[in-house]
mmCIF file of C-alpha atoms in Angstrom:
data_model
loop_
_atom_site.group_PDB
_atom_site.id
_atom_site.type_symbol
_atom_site.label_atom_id
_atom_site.label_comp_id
_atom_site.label_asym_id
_atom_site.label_seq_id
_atom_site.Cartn_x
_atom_site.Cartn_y
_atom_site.Cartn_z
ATOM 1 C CA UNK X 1 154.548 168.258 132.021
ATOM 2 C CA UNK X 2 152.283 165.507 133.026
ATOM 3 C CA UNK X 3 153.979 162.501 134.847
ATOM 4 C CA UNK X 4 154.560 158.953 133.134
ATOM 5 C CA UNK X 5 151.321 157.273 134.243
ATOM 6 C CA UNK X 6 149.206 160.545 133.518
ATOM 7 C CA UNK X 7 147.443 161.032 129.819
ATOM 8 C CA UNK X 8 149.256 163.749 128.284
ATOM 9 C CA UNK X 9 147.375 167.260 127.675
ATOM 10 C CA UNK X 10 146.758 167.931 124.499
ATOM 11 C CA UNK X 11 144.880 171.510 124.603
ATOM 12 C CA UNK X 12 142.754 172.729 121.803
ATOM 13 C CA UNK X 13 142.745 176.899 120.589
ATOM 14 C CA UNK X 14 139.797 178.500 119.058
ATOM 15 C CA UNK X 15 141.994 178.744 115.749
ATOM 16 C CA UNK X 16 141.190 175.081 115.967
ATOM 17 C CA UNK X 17 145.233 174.585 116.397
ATOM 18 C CA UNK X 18 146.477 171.585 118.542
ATOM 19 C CA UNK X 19 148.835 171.730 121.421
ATOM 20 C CA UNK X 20 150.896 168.984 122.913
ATOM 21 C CA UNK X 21 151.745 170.034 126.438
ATOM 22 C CA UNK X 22 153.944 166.576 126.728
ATOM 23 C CA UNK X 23 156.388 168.005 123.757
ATOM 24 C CA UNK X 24 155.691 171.534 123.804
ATOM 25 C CA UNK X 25 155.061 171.112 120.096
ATOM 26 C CA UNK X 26 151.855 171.736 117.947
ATOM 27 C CA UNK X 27 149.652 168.775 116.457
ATOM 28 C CA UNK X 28 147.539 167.648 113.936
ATOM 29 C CA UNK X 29 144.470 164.956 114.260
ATOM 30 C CA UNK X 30 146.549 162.669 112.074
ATOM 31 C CA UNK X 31 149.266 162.784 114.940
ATOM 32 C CA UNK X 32 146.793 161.940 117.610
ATOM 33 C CA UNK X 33 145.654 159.115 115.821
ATOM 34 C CA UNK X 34 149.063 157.948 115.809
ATOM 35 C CA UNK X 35 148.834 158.245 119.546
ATOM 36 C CA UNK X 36 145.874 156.389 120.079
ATOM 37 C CA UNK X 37 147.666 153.307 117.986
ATOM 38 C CA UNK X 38 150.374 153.459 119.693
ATOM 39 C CA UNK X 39 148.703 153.267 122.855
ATOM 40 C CA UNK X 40 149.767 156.685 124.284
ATOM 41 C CA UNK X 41 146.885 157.681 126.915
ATOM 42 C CA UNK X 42 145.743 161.706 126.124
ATOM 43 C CA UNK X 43 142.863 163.807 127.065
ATOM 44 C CA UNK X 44 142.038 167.088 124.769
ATOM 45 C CA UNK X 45 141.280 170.170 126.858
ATOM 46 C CA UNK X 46 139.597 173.405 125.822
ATOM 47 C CA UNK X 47 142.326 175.806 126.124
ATOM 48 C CA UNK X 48 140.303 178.340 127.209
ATOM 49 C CA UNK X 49 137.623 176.382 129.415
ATOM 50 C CA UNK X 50 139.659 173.876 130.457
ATOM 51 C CA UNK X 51 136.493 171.326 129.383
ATOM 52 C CA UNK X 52 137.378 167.957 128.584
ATOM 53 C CA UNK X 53 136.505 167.775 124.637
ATOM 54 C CA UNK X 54 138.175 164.292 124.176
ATOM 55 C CA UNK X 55 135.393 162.454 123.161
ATOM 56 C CA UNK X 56 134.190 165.053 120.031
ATOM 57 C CA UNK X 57 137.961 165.136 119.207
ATOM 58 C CA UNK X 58 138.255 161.194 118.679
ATOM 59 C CA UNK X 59 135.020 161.470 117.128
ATOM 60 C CA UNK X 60 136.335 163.959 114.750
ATOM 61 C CA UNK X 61 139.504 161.512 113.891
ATOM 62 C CA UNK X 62 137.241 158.972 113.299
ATOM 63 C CA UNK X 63 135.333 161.124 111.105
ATOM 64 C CA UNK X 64 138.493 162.206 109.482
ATOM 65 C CA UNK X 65 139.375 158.169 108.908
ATOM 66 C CA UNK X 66 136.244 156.898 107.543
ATOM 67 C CA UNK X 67 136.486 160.014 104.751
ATOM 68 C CA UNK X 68 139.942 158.505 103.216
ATOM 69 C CA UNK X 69 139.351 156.706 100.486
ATOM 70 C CA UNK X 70 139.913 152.903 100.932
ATOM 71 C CA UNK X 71 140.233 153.517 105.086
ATOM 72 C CA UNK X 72 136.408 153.264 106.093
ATOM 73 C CA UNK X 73 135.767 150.342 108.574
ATOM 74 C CA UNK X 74 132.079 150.888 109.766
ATOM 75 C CA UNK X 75 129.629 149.757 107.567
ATOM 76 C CA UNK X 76 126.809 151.469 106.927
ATOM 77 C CA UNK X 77 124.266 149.204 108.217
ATOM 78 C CA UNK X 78 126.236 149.279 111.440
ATOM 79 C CA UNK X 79 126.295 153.190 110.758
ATOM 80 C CA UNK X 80 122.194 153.133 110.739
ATOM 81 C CA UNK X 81 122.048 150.826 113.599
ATOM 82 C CA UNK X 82 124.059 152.736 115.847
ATOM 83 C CA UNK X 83 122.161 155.934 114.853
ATOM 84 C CA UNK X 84 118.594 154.298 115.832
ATOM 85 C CA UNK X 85 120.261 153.249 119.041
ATOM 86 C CA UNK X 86 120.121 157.285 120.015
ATOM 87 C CA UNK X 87 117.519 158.307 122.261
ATOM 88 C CA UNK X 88 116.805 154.983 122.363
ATOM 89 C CA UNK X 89 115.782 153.113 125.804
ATOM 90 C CA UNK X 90 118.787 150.532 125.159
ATOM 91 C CA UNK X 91 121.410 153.492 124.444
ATOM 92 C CA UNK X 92 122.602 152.603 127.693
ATOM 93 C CA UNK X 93 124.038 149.459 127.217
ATOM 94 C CA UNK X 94 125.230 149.553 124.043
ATOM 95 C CA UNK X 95 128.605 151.576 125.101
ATOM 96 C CA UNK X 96 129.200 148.666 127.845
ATOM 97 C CA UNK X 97 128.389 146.447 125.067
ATOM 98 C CA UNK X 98 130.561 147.814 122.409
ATOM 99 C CA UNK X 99 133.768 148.727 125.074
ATOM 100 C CA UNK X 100 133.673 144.705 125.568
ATOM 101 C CA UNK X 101 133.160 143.490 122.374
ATOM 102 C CA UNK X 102 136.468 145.752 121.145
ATOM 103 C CA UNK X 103 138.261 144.102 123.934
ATOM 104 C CA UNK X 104 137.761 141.015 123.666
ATOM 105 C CA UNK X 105 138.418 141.594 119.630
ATOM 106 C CA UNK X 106 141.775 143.334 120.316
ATOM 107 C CA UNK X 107 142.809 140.472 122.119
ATOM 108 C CA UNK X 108 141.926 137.955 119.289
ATOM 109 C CA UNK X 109 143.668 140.222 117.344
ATOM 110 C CA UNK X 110 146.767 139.973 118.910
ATOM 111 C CA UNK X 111 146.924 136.266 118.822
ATOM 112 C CA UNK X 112 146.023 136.394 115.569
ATOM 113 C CA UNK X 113 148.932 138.851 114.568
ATOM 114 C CA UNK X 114 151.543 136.656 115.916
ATOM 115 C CA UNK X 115 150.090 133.939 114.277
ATOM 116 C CA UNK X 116 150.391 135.429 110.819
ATOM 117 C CA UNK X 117 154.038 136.311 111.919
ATOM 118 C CA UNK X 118 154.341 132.759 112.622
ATOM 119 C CA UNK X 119 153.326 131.907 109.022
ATOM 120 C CA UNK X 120 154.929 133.494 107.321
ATOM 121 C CA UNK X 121 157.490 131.310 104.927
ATOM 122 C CA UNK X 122 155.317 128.429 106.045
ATOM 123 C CA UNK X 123 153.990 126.037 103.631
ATOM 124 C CA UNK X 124 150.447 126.842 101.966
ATOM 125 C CA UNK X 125 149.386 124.101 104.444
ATOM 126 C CA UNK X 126 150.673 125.961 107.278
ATOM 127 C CA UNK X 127 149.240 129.436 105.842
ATOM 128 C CA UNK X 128 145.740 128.005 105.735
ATOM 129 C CA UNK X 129 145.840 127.096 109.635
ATOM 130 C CA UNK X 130 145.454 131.098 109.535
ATOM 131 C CA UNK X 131 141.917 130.545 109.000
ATOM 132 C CA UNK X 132 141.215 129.437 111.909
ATOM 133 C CA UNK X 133 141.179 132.449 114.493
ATOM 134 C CA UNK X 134 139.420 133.729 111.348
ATOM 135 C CA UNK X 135 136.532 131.538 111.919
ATOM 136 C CA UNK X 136 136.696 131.955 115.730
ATOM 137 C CA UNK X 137 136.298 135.964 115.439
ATOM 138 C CA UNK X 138 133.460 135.765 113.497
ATOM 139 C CA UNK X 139 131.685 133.347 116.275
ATOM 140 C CA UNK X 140 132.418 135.683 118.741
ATOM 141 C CA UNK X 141 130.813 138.505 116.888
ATOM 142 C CA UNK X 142 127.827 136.537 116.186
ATOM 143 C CA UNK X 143 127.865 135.310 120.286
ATOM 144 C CA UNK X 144 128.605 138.775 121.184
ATOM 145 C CA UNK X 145 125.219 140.350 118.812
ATOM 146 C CA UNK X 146 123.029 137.051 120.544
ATOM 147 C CA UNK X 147 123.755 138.448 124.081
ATOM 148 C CA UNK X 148 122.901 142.157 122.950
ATOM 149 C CA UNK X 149 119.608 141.135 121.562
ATOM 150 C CA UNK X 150 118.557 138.626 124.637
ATOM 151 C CA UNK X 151 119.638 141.848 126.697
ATOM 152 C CA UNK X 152 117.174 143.947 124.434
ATOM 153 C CA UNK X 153 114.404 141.524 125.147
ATOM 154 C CA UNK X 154 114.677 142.864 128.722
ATOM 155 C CA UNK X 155 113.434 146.790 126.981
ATOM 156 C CA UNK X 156 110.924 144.585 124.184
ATOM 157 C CA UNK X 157 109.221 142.160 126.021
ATOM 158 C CA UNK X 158 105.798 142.587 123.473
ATOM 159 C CA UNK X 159 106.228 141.980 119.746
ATOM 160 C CA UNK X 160 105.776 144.272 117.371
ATOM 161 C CA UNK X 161 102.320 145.054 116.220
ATOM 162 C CA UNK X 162 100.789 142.485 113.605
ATOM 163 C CA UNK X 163 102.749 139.748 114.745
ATOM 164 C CA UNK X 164 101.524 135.976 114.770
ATOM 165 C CA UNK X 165 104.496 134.201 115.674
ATOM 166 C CA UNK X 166 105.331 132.027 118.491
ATOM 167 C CA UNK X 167 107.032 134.547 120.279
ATOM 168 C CA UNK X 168 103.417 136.546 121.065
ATOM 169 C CA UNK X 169 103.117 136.830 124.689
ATOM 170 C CA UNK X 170 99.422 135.695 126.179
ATOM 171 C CA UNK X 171 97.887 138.191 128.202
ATOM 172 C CA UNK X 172 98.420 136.642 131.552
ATOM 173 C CA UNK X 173 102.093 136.864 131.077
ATOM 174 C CA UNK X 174 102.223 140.472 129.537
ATOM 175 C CA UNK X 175 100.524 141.627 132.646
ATOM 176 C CA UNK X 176 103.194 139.638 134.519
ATOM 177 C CA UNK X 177 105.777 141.365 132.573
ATOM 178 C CA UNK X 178 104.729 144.971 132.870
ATOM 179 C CA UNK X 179 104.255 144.751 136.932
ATOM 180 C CA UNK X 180 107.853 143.110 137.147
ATOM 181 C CA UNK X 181 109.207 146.177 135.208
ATOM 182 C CA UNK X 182 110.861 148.104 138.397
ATOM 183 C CA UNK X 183 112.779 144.914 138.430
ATOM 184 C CA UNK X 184 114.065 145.199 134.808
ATOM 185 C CA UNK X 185 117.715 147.116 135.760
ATOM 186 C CA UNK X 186 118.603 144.661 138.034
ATOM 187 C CA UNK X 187 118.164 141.600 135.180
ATOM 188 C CA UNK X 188 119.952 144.501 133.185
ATOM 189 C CA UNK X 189 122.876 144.519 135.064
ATOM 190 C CA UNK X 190 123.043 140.747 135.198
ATOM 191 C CA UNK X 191 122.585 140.475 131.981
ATOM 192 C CA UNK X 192 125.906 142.660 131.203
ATOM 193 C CA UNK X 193 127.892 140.844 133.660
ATOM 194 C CA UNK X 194 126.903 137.590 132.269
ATOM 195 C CA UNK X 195 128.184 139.075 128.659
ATOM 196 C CA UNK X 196 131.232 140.038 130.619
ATOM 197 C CA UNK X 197 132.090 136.304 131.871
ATOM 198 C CA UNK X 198 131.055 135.116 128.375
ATOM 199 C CA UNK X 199 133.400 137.574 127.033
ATOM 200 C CA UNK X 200 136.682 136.828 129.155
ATOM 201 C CA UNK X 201 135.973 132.998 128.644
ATOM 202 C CA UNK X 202 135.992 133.244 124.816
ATOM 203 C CA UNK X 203 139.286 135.768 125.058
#
């Protein structure tokens, strides 16, 4: 039995069947989920391996959540987004980017939860002070998407073929750009931990 600040092992049979080495009892994907919200820390093993299949099993809860009806939370533009992010040459940022962006939402969330405890039986002028972390969540999610695509401009420094506006480079400057390319991670990696400061000073 794993010890109190070590994820429980949850090992996985080729019958498919779930096994929760913390209880000694079999689960389903709907109890892991239940898990995951309540903040218990697991990691899914291949019983016979021993490989760490976590990541395809959350997947596969996710999966299972955005196929019940009236449950699905990712949009499908987001859905085609993400999916042209694959392969991509900015696939890896976007898990940085997307691990900060959920915490800094879950922390706005919070606040925002006790606030709408606080409300409630308050006036209607008191409820509509509720819109106000409202308002702030969405300008964090449109500060967050401006410091994803200033970090893409690092990757797309030309722009795209046919294009007359202001933003064309001169030629001078795209040769500039293309012999500072070796250069490119390290502006990278600033650029992530500037969306990091950004990030904690908004939460």
């Amino acid at each position: 039995m794993a010890a109190k600040d070590e994820p429980i092992i949850i090992k996985k049979y080729a019958n498919r069947r779930l096994y929760n080495t913390g209880t000694s009892t079999y689960v389903t994907l709907e109890d892991l989920a239940e898990m995951v919200k309540k903040g218990e820390e697991f990691t899914v093993q291949d019983a016979k391996t021993g490989d760490d299949i976590t990541h395809p099993v959350l997947t596969q809860i996710i999966f299972e959540l955005e196929n019940k009806e009236g449950q699905n939370m990712l949009p499908i533009p987001f859905l085609r987004q993400l999916i042209a992010f694959y392969g991509d040459q900015m696939q890896m940022i976007v898990p940085s980017f997307l691990e900060q962006s959920m915490i800094a939402f879950s922390k706005e969330q919070e606040r925002f939860r006790e606030q709408m405890k606080g409300a409630l039986g308050k006036s209607p002028l008191d409820m509509m002070k509720i819109a106000t972390p409202i308002k702030a969540l969405e300008e964090q999610t449109r500060r967050n998407m401006e410091m994803f695509q200033n970090a893409m401009r690092l990757f797309t420094p030309f722009p795209p073929a046919g294009s007359n506006g202001p933003s064309a480079a001169p030629a001078e400057p795209a040769r500039k750009e293309t012999s500072e390319k070796p250069d490119d991670l390290q502006e990278l990696k600033e650029q992530i931990a500037a969306m990091q400061r950004k990030l904690d000073t908004m939460s």
